[in-house]
Coordinates of C-alpha atoms in Angstrom, one line a residue:
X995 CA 134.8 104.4 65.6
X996 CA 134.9 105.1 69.4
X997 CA 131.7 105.4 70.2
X998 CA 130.7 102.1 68.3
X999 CA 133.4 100.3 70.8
X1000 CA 131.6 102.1 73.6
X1001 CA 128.6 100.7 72.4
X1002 CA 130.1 97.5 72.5
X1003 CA 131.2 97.9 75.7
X1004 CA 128.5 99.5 77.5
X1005 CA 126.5 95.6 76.2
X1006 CA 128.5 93.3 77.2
X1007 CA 128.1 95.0 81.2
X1008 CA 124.7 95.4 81.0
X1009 CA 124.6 91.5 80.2
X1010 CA 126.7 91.2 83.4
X1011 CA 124.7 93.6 85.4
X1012 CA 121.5 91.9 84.4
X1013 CA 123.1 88.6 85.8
X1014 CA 124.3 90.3 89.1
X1015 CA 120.8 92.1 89.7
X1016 CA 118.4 88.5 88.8
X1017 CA 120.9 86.7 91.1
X1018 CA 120.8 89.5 93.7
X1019 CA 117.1 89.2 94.0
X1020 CA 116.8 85.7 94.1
X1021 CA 119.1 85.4 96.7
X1022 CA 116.2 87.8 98.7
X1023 CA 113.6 85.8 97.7
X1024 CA 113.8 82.4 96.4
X1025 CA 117.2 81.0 97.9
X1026 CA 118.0 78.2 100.3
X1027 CA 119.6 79.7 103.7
X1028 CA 122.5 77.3 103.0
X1029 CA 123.2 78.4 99.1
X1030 CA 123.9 81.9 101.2
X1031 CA 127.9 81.5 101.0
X1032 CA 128.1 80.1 97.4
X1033 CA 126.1 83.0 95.9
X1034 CA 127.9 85.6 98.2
X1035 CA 130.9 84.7 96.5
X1036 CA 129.4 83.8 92.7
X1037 CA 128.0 87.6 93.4
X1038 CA 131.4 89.0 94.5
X1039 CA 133.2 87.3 91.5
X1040 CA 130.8 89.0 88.7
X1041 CA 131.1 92.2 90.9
X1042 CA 134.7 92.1 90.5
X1043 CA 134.3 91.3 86.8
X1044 CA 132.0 94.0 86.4
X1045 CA 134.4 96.1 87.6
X1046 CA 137.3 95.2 85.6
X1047 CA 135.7 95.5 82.6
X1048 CA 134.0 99.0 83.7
X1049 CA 137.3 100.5 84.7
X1050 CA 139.5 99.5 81.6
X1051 CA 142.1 102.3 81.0
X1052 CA 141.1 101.5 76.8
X1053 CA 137.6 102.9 78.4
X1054 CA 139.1 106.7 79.1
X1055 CA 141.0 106.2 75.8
X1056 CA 137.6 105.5 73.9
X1057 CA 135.8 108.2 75.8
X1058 CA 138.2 111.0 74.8
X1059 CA 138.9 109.8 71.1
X1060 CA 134.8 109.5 70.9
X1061 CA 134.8 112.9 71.9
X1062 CA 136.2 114.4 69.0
X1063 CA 134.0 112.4 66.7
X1064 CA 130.5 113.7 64.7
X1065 CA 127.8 112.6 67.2
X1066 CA 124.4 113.4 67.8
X1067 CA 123.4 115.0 70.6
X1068 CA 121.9 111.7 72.2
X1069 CA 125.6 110.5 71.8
X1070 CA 127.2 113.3 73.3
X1071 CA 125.2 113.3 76.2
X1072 CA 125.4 109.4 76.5
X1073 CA 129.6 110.0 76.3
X1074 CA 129.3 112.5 79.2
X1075 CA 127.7 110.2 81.5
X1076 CA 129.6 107.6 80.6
X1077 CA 132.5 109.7 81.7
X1078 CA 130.7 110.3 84.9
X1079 CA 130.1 106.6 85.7
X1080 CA 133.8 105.9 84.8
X1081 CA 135.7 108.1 86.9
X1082 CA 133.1 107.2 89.8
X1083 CA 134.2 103.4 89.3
X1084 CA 137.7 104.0 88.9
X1085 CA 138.0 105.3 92.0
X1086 CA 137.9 101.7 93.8
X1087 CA 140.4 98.8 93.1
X1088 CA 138.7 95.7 91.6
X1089 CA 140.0 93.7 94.8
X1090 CA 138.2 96.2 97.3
X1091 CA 134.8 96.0 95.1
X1092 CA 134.4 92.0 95.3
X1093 CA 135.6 92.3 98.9
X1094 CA 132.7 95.1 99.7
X1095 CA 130.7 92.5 97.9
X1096 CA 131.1 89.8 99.8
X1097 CA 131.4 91.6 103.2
X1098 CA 127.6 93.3 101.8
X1099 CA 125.7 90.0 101.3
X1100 CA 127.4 87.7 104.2
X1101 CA 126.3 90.4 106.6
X1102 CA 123.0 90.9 105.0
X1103 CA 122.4 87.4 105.5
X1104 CA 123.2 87.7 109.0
X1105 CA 121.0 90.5 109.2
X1106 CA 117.8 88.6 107.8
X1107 CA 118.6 85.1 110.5
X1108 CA 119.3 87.5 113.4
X1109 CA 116.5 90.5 112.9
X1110 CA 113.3 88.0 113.7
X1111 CA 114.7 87.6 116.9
X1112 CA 116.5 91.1 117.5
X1113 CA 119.9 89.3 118.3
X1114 CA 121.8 92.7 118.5
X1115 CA 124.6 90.5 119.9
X1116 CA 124.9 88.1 117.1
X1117 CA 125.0 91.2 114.3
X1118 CA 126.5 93.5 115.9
X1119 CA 130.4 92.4 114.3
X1120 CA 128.8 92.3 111.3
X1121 CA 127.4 95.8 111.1
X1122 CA 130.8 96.5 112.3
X1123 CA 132.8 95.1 109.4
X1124 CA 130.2 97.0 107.1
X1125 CA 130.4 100.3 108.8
X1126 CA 134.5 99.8 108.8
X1127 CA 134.1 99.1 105.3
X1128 CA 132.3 101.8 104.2
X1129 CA 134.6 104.3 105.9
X1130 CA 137.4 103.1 103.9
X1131 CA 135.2 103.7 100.8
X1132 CA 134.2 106.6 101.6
X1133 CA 138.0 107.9 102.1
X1134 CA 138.3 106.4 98.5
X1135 CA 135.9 108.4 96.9
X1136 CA 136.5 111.6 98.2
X1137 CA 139.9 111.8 97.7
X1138 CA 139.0 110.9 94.0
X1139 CA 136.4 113.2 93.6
X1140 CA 137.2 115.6 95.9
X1141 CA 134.1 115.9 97.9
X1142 CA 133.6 115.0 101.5
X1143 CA 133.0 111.5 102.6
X1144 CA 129.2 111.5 103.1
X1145 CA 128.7 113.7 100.0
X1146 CA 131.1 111.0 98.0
X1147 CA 128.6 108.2 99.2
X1148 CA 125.7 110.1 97.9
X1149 CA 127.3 111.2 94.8
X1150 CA 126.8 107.2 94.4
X1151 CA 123.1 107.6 94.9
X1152 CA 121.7 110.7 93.8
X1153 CA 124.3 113.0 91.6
X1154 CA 124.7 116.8 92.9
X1155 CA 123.5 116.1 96.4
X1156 CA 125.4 117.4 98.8
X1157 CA 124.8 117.9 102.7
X1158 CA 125.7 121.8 102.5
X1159 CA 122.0 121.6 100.7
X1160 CA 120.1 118.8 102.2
X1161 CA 121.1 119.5 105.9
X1162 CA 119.0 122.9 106.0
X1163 CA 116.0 121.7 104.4
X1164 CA 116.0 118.4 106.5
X1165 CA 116.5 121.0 109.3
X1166 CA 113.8 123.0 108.6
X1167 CA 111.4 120.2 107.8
X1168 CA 112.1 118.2 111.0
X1169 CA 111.5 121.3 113.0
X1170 CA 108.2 121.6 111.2
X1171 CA 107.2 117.9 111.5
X1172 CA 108.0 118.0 115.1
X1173 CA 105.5 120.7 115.7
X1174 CA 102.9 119.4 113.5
X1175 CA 102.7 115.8 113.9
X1176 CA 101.0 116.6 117.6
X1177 CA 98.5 118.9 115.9
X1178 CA 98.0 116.0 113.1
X1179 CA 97.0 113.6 115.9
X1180 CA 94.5 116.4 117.4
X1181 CA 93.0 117.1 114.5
X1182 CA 92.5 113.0 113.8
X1183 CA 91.3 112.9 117.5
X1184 CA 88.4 115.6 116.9
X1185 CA 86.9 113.7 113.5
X1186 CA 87.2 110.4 115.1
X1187 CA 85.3 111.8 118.0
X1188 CA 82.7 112.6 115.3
X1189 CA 82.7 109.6 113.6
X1190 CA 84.3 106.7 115.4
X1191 CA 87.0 104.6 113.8
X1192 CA 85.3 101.8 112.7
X1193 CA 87.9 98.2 112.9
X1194 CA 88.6 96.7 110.2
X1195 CA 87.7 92.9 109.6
X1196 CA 91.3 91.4 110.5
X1197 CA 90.9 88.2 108.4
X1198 CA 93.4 88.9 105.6
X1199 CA 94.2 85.9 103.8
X1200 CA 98.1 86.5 102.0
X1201 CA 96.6 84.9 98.4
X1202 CA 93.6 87.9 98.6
X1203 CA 95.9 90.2 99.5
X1204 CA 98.2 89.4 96.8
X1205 CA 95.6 89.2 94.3
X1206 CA 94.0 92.7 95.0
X1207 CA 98.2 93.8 94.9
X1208 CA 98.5 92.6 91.3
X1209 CA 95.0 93.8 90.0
X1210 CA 96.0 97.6 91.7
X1211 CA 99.4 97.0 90.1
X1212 CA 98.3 96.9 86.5
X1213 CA 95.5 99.3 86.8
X1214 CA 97.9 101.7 87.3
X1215 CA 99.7 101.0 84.4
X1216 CA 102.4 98.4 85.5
X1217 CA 103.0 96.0 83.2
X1218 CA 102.8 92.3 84.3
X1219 CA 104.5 90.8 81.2
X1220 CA 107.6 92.5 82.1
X1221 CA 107.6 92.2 86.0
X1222 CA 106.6 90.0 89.1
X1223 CA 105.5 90.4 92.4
X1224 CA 107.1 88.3 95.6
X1225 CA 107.9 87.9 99.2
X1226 CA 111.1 89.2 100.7
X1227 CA 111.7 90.0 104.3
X1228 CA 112.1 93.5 103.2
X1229 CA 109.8 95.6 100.4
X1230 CA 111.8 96.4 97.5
X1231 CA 112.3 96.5 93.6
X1232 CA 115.2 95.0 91.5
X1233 CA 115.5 93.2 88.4
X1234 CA 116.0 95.2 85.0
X1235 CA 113.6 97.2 83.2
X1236 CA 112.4 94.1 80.8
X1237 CA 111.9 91.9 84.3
X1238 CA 111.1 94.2 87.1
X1239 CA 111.2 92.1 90.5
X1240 CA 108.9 93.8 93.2
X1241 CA 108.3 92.3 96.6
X1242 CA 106.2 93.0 99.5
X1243 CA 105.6 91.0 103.4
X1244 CA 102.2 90.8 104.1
X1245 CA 100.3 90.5 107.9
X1246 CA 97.1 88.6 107.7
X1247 CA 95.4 91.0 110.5
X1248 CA 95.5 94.4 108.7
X1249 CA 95.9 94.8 104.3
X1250 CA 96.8 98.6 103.8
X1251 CA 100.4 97.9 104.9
X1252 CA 101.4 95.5 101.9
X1253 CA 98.9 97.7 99.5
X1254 CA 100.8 100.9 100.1
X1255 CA 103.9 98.8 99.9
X1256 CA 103.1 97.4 96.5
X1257 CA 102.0 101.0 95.2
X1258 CA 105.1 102.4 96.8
X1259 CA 107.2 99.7 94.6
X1260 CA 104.9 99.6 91.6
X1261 CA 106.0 103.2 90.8
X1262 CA 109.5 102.1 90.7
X1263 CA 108.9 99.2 88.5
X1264 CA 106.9 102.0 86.5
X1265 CA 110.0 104.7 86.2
X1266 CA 112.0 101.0 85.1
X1267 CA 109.4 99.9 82.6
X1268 CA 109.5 103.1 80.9
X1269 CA 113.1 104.2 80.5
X1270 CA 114.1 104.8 76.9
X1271 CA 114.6 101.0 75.4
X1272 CA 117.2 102.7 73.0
X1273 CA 119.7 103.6 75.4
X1274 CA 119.1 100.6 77.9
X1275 CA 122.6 99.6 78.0
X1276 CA 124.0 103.2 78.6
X1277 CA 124.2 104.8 81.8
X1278 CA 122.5 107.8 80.0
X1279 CA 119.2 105.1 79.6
X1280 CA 118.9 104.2 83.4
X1281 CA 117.2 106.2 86.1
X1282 CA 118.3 109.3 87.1
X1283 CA 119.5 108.7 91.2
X1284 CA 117.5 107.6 94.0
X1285 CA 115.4 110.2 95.0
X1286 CA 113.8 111.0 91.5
X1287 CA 113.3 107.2 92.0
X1288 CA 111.7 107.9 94.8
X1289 CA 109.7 110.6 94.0
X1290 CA 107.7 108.3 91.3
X1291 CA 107.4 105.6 94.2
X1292 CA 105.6 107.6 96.1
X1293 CA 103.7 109.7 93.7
X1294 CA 102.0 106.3 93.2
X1295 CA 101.9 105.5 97.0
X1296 CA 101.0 108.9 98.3
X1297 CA 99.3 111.1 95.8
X1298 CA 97.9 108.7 93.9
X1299 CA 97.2 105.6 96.9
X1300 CA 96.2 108.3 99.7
X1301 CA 94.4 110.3 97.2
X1302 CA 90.7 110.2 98.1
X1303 CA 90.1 109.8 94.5
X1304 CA 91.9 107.1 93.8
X1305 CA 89.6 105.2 96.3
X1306 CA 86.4 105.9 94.8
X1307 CA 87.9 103.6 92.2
X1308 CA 90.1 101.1 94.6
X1309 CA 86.9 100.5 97.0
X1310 CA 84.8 98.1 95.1
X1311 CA 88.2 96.0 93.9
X1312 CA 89.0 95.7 97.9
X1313 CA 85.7 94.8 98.6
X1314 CA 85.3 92.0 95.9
X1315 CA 88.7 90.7 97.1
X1316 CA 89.2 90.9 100.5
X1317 CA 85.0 90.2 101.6
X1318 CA 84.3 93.1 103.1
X1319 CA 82.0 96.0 102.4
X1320 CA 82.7 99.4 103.7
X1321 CA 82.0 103.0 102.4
X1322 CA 84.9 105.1 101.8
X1323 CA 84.4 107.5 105.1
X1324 CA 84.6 104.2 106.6
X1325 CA 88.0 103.7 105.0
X1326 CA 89.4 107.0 105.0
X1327 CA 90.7 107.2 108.6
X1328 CA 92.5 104.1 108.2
X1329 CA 94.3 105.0 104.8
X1330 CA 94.9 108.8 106.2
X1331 CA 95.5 107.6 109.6
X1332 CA 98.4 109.8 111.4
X1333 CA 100.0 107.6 114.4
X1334 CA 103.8 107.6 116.0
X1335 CA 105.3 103.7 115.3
X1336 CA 108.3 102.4 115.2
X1337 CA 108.8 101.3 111.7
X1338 CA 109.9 103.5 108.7
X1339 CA 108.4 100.9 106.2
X1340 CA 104.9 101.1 107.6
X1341 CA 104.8 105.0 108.6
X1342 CA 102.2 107.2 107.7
X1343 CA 103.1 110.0 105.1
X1344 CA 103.3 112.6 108.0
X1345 CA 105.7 110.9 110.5
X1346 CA 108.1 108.9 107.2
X1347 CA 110.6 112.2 107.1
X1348 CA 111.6 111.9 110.6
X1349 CA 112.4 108.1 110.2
X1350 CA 114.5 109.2 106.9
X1351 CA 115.9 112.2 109.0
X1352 CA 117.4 110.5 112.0
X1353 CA 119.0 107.8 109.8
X1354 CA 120.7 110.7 107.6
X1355 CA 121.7 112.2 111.0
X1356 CA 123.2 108.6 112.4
X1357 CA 124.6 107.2 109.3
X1358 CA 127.0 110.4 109.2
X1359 CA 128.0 110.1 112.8
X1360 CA 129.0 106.5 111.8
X1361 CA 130.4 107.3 108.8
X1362 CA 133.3 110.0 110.6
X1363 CA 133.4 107.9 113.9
X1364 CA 131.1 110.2 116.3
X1365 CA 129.5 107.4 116.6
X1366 CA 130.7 103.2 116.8
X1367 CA 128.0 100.5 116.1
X1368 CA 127.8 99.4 119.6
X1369 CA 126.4 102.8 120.7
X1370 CA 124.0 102.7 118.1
X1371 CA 120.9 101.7 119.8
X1372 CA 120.9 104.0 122.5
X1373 CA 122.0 107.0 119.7
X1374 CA 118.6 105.3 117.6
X1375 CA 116.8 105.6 121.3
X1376 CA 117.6 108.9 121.4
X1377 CA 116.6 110.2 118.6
X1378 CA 113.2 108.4 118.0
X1379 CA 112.2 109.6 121.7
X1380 CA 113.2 113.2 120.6
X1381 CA 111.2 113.3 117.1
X1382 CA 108.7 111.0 117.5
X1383 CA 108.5 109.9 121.6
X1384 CA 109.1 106.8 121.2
X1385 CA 111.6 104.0 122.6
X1386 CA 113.3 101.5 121.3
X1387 CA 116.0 100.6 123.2
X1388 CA 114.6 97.2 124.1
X1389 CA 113.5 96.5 121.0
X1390 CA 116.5 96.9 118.1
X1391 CA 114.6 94.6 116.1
X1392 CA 112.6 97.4 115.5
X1393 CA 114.8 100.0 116.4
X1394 CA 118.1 99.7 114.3
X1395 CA 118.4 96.5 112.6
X1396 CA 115.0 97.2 110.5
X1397 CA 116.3 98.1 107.3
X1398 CA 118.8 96.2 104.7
X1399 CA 120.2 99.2 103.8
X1400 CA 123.3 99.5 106.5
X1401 CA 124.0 95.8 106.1
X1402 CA 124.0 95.7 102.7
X1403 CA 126.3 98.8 102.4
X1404 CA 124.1 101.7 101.1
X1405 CA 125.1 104.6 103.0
X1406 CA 123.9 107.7 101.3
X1407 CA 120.6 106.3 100.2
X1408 CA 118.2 107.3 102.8
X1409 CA 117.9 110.6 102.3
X1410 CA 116.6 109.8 99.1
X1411 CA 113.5 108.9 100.4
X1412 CA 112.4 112.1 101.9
X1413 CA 114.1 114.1 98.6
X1414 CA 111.7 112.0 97.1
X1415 CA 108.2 113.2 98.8
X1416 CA 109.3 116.5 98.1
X1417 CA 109.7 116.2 94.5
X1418 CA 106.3 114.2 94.1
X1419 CA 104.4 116.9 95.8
X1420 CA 105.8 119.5 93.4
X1421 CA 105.3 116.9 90.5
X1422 CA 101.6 116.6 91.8
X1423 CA 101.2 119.9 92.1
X1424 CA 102.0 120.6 88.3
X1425 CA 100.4 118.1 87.0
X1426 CA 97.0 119.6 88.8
X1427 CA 98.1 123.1 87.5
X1428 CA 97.7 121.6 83.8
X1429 CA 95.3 119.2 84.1
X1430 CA 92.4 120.0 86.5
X1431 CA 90.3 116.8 85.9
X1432 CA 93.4 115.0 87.1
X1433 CA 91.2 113.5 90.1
X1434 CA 88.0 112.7 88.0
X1435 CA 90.2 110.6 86.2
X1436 CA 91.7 108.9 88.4
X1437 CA 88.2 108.3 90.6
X1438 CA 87.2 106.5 87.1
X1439 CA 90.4 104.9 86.9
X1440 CA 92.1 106.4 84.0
X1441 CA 95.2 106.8 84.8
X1442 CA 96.8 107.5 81.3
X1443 CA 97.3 111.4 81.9
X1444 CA 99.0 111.1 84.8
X1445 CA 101.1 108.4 83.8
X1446 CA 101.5 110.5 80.0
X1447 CA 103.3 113.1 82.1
X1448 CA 105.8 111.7 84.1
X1449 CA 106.5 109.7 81.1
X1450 CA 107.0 112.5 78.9
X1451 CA 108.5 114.5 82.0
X1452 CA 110.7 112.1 84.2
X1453 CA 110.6 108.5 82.8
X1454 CA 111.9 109.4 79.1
X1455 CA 114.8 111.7 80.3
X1456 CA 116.3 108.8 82.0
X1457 CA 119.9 110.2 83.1
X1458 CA 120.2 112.5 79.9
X1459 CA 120.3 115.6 82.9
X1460 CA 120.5 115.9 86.4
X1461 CA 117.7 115.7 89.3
X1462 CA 117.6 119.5 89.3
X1463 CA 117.5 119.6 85.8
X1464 CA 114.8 117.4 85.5
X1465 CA 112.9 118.3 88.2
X1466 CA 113.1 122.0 87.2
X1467 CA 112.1 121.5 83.5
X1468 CA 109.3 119.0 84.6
X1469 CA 107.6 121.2 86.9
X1470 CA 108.8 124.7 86.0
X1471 CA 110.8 125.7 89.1
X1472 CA 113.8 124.3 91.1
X1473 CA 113.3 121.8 94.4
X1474 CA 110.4 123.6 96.5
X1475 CA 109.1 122.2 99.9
X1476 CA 106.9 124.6 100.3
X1477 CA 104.6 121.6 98.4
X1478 CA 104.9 118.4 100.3
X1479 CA 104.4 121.2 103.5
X1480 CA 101.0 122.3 101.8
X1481 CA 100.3 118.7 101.4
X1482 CA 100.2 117.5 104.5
X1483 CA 98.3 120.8 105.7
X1484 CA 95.8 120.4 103.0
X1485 CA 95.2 116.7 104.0
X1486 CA 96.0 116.2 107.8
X1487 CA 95.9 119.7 109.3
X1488 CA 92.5 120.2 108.8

């Protein structure tokens, strides 16, 4: 039977994709600087594997024969996006995979000796080799799946995206952000003028911090039997759903920071956690694209972390672990606090789109050669002084070598991020519709119906339908940002 051998098959890579994803991030976290070129190739080698195996013409043979056979409807479904994750895969030679590989981590750990110091000079080739890379995928791609370029990336990401559709609403939302982040900072100006901000202590220990991170982290729902929390030099969540990795940096003179980054990562580790168990191994069981993956990171981090509510609950936990004693309107202004910074990691939830927004804009300019790498930090300059005022043209450390996505190859992800606040607004937003008491509960700490509905909604269905589908069954209506606009009105224009 067909299926059975694509049963088989769909095992035996997620054993090697398990392998590729623990070595992945302990290579971020735990690994010697000098183990960087063995693993780089050790990595590339299972990549290459992987690939093999993924792309085997018996697999398209299997698919079509299993086609024709009596299946459930789980099964059919589970065929179909198996189909969709083959032809994506065949479209690169083995050879180019474990050399995209290997160009992906050397240059990433570039990127992590020369970022510290901003060394533009020292990782500028690098960047260079990456960007040159992902061009020729790119090319790849689209001529395999006949899309263009940048939508071929994305397809990667997020399935159905597509710049014909992203491009207005980014549009229409950085015009809107542009106007409103000045009357954001007025309106902050006015209550602080009222109430003063009153500093925080600035005596963060990391091994407080850390402890308040996992005790936040499990009341929420995450489970610590099946996941770990670590260091890297960037936030992020890897591992597999039975050993969710999450990291975090912290800064012993201010906390929020690495909380809202451990909330932001806990709801990824939460969509992970809770995929169906039964279909692990098939790409029907993993999560559906980047910015539904988003959208439950910061549903924890936004509407749950900035929720007023949820710190009627958090307060006394900070206070018992961090020695300090405040009252929540004490707190408030530093947890809602609206200011123009350089970093998209550690940006409040009104000025975050316009960091994800000129990277979409840049990454495409570098992607069809409007733009070369060694322009790049005056075209980053640009940009940040036109949405946000701000410079950073002496400062790439800050400026464009911040993230790990570019030099680790993921073009076509960041737009995920603001795709992301959209959809948890309008998840929020229905969830509040059918359960009113929703804050109550989560000022007591109950955070079961929440967490009931987006399992039922988002974490169950997996990649048995796409974004839209999901998101329009979950909340009753197609992608509205009408929400995440009434959200930020509702909690910083005001």
């Amino acid at each position: 039977m067909s299926f059975a051998k694509l049963d088989d098959h769909c095992r035996a890579l997620g054993a090697l994709d398990h392998a590729l994803s623990i070595l992945g991030t302990d290579e971020a976290t735990n690994m010697a600087p000098g183990g960087g070129e063995a693993r780089a190739e050790a990595m590339a080698s299972l990549s290459g594997m992987y690939h093999r195996q993924a792309t085997d013409p018996k697999v398209r043979d299997w698919i079509e024969a299993a086609k024709s056979e009596d299946l459930t409807e789980e099964q059919k479904i589970a065929v179909g996006e198996l189909e969709r994750s083959y032809i994506n895969m065949t479209c690169l030679p083995s050879d180019f995979v474990e050399r995209r590989m290997r160009t992906s981590m050397r240059s990433e750990q570039l990127w992590r000796k020369a970022r510290p110091g901003g060394d533009w000079a020292a990782f500028e080739p690098a960047l260079e080799g990456v960007v040159a890379m992902m061009r020729e995928e790119a090319a790849l791609r689209a001529d395999a799946l006949q899309l263009a370029p940048y939508d071929a990336l994305m397809e990667q990401y997020d399935p159905g995206n597509r710049t014909a559709t992203i491009t207005p609403v980014f549009d229409e939302l950085k015009a809107f952000l542009v106007d409103f982040v000045p009357r954001a900072l007025d309106v902050q100006e006015q209550r602080q003028a009222l109430r003063p901000l009153k500093p925080l202590s600035g005596d963060y220990p990391v091994e407080r911090q850390k402890t308040l991170g996992l005790v936040l982290m499990q009341a929420v729902g995450f489970d610590m039997n099946h996941g770990s929390l670590s260091v890297s030099d960037h936030p992020f969540c890897g591992g597999v759903p039975t050993d969710v990795r999450m990291t975090t940096r912290y800064r012993t003179d201010e906390f929020l920071p690495a909380l809202m980054g451990i909330l932001h990562e806990t709801g990824h580790g939460l969509y992970e956690q809770n995929l169906p168990k039964d279909w692990a191994h098939w790409p029907s069981g993993k999560a559906r694209g980047m910015s539904l993956h988003e959208s439950q990171s910061l549903f924890v981090e936004k509407q749950i972390g900035r929720n007023p509510a949820f710190w009627r609950f958090a307060l006394p936990l900070v206070d018992a672990h961090l020695k300090e004693s405040w009252t929540i309107e004490d707190l408030l202004p530093h947890v809602h606090q609206v200011k123009r910074g350089k970093i998209r990691v550690d940006a409040d939830e009104v000025t975050y789109p316009l960091h994800v927004i000129l990277r979409y804009e840049l990454e495409q300019d570098l992607l069809t050669g409007r733009l070369e790498v060694k322009d790049l930090p005056e075209a980053w300059d640009e940009k940040m002084q036109a949405s946000l005022g701000i410079s950073t043209l002496d400062d790439p450390k800050n400026g464009p070598m911040q993230d790990v996505h570019w030099p680790s190859g993921a073009f076509g992800y960041f737009p995920s991020y603001t795709l992301g606040a959209l959809m948890a607004a309008q998840q929020w937003a229905a969830i509040a519709r059918t359960n009113p008491d929703v804050d109550a509960q989560i000022a007591a700490g109950d955070f079961d119906a929440v967490n009931a509905w987006r399992r039922d909604n988002i974490w169950s269905k997996a990649s048995t339908g796409s974004t839209p589908e999901i998101l329009k069954n979950a909340t009753g209506e197609e992608l509205n940002p009408a929400f995440f606009i009434a959200h930020l009105e509702a909690r910083y224009g005001q």
